[in-house]
XYZ file of C-alpha atoms in Angstrom:
567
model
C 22.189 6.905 22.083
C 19.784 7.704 24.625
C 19.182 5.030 27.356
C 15.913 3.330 27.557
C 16.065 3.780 31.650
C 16.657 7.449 30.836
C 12.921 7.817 29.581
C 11.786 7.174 33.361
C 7.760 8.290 33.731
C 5.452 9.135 36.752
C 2.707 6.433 36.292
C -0.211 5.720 39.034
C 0.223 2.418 40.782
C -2.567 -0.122 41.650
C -5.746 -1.288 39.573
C -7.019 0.380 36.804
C -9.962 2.257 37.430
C -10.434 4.321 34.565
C -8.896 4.000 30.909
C -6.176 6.008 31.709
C -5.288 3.872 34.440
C -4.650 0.736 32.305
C -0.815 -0.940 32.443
C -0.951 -1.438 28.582
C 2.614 -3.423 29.028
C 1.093 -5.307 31.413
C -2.028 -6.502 29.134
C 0.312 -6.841 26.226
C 1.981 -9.528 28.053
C -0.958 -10.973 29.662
C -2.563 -11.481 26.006
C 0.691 -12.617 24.516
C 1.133 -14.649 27.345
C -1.614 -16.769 26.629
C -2.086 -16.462 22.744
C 1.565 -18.632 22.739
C -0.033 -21.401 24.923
C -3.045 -21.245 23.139
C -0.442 -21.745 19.383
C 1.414 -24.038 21.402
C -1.619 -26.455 21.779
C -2.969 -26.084 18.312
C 0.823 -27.720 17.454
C 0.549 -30.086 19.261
C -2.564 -30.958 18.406
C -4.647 -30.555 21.605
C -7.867 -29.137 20.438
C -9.239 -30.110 23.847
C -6.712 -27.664 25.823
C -6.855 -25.046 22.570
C -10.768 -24.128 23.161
C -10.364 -24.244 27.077
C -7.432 -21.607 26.717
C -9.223 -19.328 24.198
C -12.251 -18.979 27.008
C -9.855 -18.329 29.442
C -8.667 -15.541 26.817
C -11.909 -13.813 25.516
C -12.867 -13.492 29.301
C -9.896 -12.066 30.399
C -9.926 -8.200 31.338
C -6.610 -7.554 29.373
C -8.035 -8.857 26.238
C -11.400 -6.668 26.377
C -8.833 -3.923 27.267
C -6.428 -4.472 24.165
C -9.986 -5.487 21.799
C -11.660 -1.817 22.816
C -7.804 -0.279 22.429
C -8.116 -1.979 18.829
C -10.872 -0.619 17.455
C -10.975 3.275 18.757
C -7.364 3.860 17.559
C -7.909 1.605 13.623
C -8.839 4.115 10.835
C -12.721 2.912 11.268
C -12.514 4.697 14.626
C -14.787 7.581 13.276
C -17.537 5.389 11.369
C -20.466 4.322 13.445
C -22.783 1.302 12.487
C -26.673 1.143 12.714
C -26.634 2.368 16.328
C -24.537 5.905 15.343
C -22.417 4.947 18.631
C -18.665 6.293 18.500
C -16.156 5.270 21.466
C -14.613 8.568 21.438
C -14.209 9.495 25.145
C -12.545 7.758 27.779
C -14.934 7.107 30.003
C -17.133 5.684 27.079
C -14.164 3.346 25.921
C -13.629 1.913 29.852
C -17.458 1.213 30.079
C -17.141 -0.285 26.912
C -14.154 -2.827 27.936
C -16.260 -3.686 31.127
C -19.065 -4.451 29.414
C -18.291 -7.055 26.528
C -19.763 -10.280 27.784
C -20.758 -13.473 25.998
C -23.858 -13.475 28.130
C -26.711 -11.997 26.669
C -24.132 -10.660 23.604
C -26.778 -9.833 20.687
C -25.048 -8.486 17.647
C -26.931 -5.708 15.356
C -27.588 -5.855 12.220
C -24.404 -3.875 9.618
C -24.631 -0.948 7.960
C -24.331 -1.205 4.156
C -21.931 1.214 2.593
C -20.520 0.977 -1.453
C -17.154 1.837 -2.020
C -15.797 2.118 -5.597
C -13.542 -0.075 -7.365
C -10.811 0.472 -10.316
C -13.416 -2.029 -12.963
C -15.941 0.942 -12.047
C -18.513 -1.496 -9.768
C -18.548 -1.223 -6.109
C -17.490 -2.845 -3.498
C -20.413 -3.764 -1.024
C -18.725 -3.479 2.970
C -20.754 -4.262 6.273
C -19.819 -1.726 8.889
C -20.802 -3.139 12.602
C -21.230 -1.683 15.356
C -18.543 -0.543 17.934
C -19.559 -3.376 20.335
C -19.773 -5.858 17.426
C -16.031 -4.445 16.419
C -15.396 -4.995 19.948
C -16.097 -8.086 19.914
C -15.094 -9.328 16.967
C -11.213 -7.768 17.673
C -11.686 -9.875 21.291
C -12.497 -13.244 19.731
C -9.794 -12.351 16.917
C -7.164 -12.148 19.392
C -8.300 -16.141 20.383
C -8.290 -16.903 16.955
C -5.292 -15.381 15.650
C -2.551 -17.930 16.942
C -4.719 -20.796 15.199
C -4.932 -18.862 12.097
C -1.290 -18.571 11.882
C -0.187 -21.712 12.808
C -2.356 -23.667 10.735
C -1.922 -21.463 8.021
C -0.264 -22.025 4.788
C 3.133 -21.649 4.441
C 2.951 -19.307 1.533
C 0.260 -17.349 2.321
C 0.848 -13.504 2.817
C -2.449 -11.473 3.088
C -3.871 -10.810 5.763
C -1.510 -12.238 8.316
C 0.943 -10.773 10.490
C 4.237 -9.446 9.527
C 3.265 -10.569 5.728
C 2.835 -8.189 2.923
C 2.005 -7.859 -0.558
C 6.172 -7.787 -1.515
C 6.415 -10.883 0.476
C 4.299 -12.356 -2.045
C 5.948 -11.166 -4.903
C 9.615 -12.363 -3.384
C 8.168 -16.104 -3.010
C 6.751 -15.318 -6.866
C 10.807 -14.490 -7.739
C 11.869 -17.575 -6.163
C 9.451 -19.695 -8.098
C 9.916 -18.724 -11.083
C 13.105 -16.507 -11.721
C 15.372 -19.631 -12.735
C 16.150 -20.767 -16.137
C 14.686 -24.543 -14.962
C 11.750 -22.912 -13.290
C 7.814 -23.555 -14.499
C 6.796 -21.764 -17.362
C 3.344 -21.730 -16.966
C 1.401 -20.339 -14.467
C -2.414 -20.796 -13.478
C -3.576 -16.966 -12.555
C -6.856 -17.041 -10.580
C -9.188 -14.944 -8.661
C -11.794 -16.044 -6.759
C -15.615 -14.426 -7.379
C -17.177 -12.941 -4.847
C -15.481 -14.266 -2.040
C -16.398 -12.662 1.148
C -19.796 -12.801 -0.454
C -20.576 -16.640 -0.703
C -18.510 -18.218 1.633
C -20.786 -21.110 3.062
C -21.737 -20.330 6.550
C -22.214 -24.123 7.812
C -18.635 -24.754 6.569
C -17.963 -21.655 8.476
C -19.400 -22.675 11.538
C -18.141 -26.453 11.426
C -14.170 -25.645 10.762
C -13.643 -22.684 11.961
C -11.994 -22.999 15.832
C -13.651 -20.260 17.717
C -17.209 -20.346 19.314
C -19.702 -21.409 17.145
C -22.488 -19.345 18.924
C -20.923 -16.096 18.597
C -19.741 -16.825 15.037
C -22.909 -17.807 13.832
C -25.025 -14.723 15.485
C -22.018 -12.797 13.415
C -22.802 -14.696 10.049
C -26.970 -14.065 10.761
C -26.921 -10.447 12.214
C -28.327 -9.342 8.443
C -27.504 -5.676 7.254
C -29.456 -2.724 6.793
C -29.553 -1.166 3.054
C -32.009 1.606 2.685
C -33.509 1.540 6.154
C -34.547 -2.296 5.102
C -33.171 -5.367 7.196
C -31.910 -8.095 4.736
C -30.752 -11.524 5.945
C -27.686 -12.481 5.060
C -27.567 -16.895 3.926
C -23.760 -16.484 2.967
C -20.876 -14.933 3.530
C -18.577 -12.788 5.797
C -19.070 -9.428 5.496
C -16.062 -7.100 4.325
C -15.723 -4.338 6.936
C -15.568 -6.621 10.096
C -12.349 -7.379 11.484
C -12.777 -10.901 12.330
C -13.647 -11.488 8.166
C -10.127 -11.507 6.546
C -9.057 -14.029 9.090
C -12.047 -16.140 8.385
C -12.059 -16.263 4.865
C -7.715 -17.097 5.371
C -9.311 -20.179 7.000
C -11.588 -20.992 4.585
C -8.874 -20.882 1.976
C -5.975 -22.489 3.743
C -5.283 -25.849 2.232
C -5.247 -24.588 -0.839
C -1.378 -24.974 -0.844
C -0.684 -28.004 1.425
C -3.911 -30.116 1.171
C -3.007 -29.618 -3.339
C 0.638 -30.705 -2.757
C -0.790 -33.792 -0.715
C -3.413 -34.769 -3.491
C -0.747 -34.863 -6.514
C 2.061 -36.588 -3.975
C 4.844 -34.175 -2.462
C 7.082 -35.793 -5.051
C 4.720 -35.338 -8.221
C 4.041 -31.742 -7.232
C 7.827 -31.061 -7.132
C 9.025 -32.642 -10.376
C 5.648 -30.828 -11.904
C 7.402 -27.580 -9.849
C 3.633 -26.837 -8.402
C 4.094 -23.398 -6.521
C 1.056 -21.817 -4.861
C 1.316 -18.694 -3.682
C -1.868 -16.937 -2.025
C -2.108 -12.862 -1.199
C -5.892 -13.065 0.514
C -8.659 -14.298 -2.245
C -5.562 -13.611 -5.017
C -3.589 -16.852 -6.025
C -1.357 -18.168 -8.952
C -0.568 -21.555 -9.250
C 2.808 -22.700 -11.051
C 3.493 -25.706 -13.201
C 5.360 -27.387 -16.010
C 2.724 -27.617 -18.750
C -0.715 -25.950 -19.615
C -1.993 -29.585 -19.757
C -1.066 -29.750 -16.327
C -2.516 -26.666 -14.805
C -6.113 -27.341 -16.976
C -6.320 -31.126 -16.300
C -5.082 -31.819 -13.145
C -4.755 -28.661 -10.722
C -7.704 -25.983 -11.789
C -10.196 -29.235 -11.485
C -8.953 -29.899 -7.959
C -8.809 -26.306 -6.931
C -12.387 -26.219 -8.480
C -13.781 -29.062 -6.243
C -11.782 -27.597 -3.327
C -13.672 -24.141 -3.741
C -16.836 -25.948 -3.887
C -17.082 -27.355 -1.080
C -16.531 -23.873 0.838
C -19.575 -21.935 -1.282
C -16.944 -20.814 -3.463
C -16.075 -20.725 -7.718
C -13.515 -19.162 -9.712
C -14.058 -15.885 -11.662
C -13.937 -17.663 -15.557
C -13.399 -13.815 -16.402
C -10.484 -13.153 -14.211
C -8.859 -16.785 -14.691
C -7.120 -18.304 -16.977
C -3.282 -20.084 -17.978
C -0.317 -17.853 -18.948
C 2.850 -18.683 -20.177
C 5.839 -16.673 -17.984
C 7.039 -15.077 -21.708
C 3.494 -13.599 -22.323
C 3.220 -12.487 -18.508
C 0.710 -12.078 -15.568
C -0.515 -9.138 -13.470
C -0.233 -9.973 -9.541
C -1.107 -7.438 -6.739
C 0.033 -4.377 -9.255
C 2.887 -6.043 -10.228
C 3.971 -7.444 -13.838
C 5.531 -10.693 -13.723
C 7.303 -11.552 -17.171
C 9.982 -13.450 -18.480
C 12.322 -11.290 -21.291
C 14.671 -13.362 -22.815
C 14.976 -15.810 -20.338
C 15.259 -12.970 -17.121
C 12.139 -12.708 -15.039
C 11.621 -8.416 -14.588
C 8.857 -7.640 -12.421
C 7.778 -4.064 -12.971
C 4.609 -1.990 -12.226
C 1.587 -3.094 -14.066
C 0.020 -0.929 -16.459
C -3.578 -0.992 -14.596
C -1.677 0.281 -11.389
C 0.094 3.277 -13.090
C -3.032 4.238 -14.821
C -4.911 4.083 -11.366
C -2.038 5.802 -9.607
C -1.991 8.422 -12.249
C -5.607 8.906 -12.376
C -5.662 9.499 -8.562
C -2.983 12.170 -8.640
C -5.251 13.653 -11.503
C -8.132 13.922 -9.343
C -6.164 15.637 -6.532
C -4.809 18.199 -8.508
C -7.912 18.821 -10.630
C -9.604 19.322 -7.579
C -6.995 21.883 -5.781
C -7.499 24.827 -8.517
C -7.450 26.974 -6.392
C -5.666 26.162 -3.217
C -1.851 27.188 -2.258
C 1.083 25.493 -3.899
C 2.411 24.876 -0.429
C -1.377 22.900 0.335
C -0.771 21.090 -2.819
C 2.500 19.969 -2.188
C 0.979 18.820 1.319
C -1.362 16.385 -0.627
C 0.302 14.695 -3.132
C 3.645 13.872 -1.192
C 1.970 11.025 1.215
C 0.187 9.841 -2.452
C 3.897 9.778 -4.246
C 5.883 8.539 -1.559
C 2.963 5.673 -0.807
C 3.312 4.139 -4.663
C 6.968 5.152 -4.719
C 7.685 3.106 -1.509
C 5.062 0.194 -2.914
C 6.947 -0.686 -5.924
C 10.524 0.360 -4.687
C 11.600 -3.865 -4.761
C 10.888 -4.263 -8.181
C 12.045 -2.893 -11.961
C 10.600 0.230 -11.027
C 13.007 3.576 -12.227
C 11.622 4.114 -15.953
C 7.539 4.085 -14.450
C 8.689 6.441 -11.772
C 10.648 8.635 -14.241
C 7.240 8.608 -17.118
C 5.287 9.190 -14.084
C 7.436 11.881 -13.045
C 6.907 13.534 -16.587
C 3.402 12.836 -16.803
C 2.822 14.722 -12.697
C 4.588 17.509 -14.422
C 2.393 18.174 -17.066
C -0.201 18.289 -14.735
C 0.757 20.471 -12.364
C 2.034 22.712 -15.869
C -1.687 22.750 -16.550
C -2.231 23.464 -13.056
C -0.172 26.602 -13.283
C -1.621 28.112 -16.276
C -4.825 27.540 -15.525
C -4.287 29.648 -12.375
C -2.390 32.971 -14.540
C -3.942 32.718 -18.239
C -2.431 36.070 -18.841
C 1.151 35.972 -17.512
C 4.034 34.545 -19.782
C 5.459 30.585 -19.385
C 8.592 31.560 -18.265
C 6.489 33.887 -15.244
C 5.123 30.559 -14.896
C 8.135 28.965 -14.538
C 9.603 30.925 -12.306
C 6.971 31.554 -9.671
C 6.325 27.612 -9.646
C 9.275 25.622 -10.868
C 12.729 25.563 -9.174
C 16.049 24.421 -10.113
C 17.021 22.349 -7.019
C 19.192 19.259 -6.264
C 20.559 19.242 -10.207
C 17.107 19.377 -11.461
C 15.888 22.124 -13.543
C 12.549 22.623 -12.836
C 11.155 21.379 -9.289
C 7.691 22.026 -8.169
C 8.425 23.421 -5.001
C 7.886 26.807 -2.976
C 9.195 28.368 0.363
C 7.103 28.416 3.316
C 7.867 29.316 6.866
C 7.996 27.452 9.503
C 6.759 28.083 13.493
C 10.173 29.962 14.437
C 9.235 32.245 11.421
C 12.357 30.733 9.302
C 11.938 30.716 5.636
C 12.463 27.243 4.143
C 11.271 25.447 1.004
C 8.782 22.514 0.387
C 9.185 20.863 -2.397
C 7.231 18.017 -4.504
C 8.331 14.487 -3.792
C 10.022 13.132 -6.909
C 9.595 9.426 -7.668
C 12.481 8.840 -9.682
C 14.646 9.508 -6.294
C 13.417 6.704 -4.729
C 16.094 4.145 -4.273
C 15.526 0.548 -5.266
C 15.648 -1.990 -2.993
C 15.473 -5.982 -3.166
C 12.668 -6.902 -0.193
C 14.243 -9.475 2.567
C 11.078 -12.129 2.124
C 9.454 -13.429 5.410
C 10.339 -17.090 5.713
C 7.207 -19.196 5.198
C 7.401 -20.983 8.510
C 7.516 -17.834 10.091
C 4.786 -17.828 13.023
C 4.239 -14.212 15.440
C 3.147 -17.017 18.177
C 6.020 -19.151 18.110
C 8.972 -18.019 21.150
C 11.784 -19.261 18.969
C 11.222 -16.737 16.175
C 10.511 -13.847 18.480
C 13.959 -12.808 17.531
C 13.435 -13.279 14.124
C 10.208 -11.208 14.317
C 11.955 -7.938 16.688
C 14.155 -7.613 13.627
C 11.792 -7.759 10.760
C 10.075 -5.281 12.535
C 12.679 -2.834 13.522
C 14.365 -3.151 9.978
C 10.584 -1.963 8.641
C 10.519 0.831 10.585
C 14.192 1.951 9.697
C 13.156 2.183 6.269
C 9.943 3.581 7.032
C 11.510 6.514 8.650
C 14.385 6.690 5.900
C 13.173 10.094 4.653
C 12.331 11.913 8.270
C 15.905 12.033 10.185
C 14.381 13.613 12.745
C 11.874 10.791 14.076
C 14.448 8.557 12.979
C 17.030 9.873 14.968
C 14.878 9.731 18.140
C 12.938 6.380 16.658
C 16.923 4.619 17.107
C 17.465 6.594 20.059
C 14.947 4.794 21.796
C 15.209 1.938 20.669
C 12.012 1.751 18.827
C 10.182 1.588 22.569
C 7.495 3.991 23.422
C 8.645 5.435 27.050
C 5.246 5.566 28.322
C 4.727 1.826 28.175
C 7.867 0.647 27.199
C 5.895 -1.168 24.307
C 7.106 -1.041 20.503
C 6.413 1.365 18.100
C 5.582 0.256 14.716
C 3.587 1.541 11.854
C 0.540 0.049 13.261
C 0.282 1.339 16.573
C 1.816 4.905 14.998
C 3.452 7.463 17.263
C 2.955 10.694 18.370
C 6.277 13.807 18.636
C 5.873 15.042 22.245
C 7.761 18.123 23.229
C 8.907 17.005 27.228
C 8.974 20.784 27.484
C 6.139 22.726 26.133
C 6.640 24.799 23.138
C 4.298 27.485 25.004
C 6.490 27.120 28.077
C 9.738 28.276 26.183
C 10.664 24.368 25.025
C 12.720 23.939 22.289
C 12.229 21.725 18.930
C 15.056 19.929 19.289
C 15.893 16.161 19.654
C 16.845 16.723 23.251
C 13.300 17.908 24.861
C 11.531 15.673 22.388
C 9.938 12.056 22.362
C 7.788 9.659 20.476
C 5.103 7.966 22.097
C 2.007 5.979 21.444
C -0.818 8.188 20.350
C -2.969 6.526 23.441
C 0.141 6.905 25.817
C 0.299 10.689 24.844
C -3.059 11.147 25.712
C -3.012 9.438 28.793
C 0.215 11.376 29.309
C -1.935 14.741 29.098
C -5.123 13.492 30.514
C -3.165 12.034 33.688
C -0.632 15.197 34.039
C 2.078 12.719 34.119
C 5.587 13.437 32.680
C 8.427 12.264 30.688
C 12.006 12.770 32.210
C 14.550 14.817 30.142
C 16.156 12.682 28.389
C 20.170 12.672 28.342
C 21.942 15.289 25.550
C 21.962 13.474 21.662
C 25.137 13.360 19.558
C 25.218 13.723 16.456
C 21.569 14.545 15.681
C 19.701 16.882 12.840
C 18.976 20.026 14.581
């Protein structure tokens, strides 16, 4: 195993002057640092102390560092708002840093976009500007420890080191026993981000109400026309998921203390929240109608808020609920949780549209596209009942790319067909695959992901007091997130190999890799300069850190020789 001393690198010393001068361990800390003091008050109750901390915070140079850092390395990184401004140098990004201040802070108006969604409407998103982003990510870093320590226990979107399976784990524990509820409450909340009310907003929400409420007034621009926007958070701004995870926590805790913590047990009341997404358990149909949708009714209310009557209603666990693309149903007393049938047809439908639209591209290219598709909705559903939908989906991709074939030769033969496209590999007959060569000029095959390899796994559920802010789970937290990146890398030895080797620490700035940040595979020597592709001259760091790397000329010592690696 390779030594994290080993991975030694020439850095400048001093303060930053430039972006590539920045100590990004050094803000890491200093952020952390205070975003556990700032949780640490909200515990203990000291609003007083919380709001003087988060100024301290939001005017700090480390967190205007880490807030630009945020939003030129997200996916929106490439999408300007009204102003067509793009942070894509880095002497534009260190200008930018220096320059977010309260004082004088305007925000513009968004910049309507429509995206589609699987009912065939569209989903209305509010892109800001890269200052507004800016801003919003520096404010969010403030907010964040309150959101998560005031949050409820059981809710899992939106919040770090919480996922959609996390959800759907607490969902197996509620209702997988033979003396579990039987009835569930399966809601959905209309319009949310649309109608949230913006003096509730600005009243209960623990940041600073001037910024938030020139955020909630800035108005968007839809067909070069400025409309004012009365309610809401816009979807597209990074400080809006948080915000509407305020609005909505309560649901949970402030329920349980309305019926009495004993009631709500011996009725077996379960909430369990993914974002604006929630199902409620209970004993009875009576109870979930007369008692808890009338609460949860009022308790909407009050925020600008109403249930979808379309999209809500009482199930009992034998007829079975849809929940984040998942099937929750009770056969014969066993609870099975498999894909739902709206998420394979959308899945399918999607690879449809990629193939459909590659008539007349390489197999190779093809290949290329659809594996990150597969391997994404493989690796979704791989803690649940999933092997006979991956096996029909399997089937149905096949037919497909059949089609795909013919459609290319209509005058050869099926078994020419066959042959040119279809392998027998691994003990499967016919394998859409092809050999390609590589950069040493080897011949090698590529072959199509197959879903019905995918190994199921049960999903080790984040414990519900879990908080990222808290010092006595940062243990707890290191492990989650090294035993998600194991599995992440599963299927690529090679960056696994050095991903371990490491120690999951990017040498640069001896900060963690995860699958947020992402990584980059430097070569220490060049490939132009006669370097090698194996393990030994190679390293992962930080996307920014291997540009700074470049930009900077600096270097990354050799590290020592690997055993036992995948040359």
């Amino acid at each position: 195993m390779l030594e994290h001393s080993q991975l030694a690198v020439s850095a400048p010393s001093g303060a930053p002057q430039q972006w590539h001068d920045i100590d990004w361990w050094r803000v890491q800390r200093n952020v952390r640092a205070m975003q556990i003091r700032i949780a640490k008050a909200c515990r203990e109750g000291n609003w007083r102390r919380v709001k003087a901390l988060q100024r301290m915070l939001t005017r700090s140079r480390s967190a205007r560092y880490l807030a630009v850092r945020r939003v030129t390395e997200n996916q929106g990184k490439r999408t300007a708002g009204v102003d067509r401004v793009l942070w894509d140098t880095p002497d534009a990004k260190w200008k930018a840093a220096n320059g977010l201040k309260r004082h004088g802070y305007k925000p513009r108006p968004l910049r309507r976009v429509f995206i589609p969604k699987s009912n065939g409407k569209e989903r209305p998103l509010g892109i800001p500007t890269m200052t507004d982003r800016a801003m919003q990510a520096l404010y969010l870093l403030a907010l964040a420890p309150i959101a998560e320590t005031t949050g409820d226990p059981n809710s899992y979107g939106f919040r770090i080191e919480r996922s959609t399976a996390d959800a759907m784990g607490q969902l197996f524990v509620c209702l997988s026993k033979k003396v579990s509820a039987q009835w569930v409450l399966e809601a959905d909340i209309k319009g949310c981000f649309d109608h949230i009310n913006h003096d509730w907003l600005i009243t209960n929400v623990p940041t600073d109400k001037v910024i938030l409420r020139k955020w909630l007034k800035a108005g968007v621009i839809h067909k070069c026309q400025l409309q004012a926007t009365d309610a809401g958070t816009p979807q597209g701004g990074i400080v809006s998921p948080s915000l509407a995870n305020l609005v909505l926590d309560g649901l949970e805790s402030q329920l349980k203390q309305h019926l009495g913590v004993t009631k709500a047990k011996k009725l077996k009341i379960n909430v369990v929240r993914y974002a604006d997404d929630f199902v409620i358990t209970g004993t009875s149909r009576e109870v979930l109608e007369t008692e808890v949708r009338p609460w949860v009714e009022q308790f909407l209310a009050v925020r600008g808020l109403q249930l979808s009557l379309e999209k809500t209603r009482v199930v009992h666990i034998k007829e079975g609920f849809d929940f984040l693309g998942w099937n929750f149903r009770k056969y014969d007393g066993k609870l099975l949780i498999k894909p739902s049938k709206k998420n394979v047809k959308a899945f399918y439908s999607k690879v449809r549209e990629v193939i459909s639209t590659s008539k007349t591209v390489r197999q190779e290219d093809l290949i290329r596209q659809l594996n990150p598709i597969l391997r994404g909705w493989a690796f979704y559903h791989q803690p649940v009942v999933a092997k006979k939908a991956y096996s029909r989906m399997d089937y149905m991709i096949f037919l497909a790319l059949w089609r795909w074939a013919k459609r290319r030769h209509p005058k050869k033969t099926l078994q020419w067909i066959g042959a040119k496209y279809f392998k027998p590999m691994k003990g499967r007959k016919r394998v859409f695959a092809t050999a390609t060569m590589n950069d040493k000029g080897e011949m090698r095959t590529i072959e199509l992901y197959s879903l019905a390899s995918t190994p199921i796994e049960r999903h080790k559920k984040v414990s519900g007091e879990y908080n990222p802010f808290d010092p006595s789970m940062e243990e707890m937290g290191e492990k989650r997130r090294m035993e998600q990146m194991l599995k992440r890398l599963a299927y690529r030895k090679q960056i696994l190999s050095l991903f371990q080797s490491q120690k999951g620490l990017c040498p640069m700035c001896k900060l963690p890799i995860t699958k947020e940040t992402g990584w980059h595979d430097h070569h220490i020597l060049y490939r132009t300069k006669g370097g090698g592709d194996s393990l030994n001259n190679r390293v992962l760091l930080h996307p920014l850190c291997h540009q700074r790397l470049h930009a900077r000329g600096l270097t990354v010592n050799k590290p020592a020789p690997l055993t036992g690696g995948f040359d």
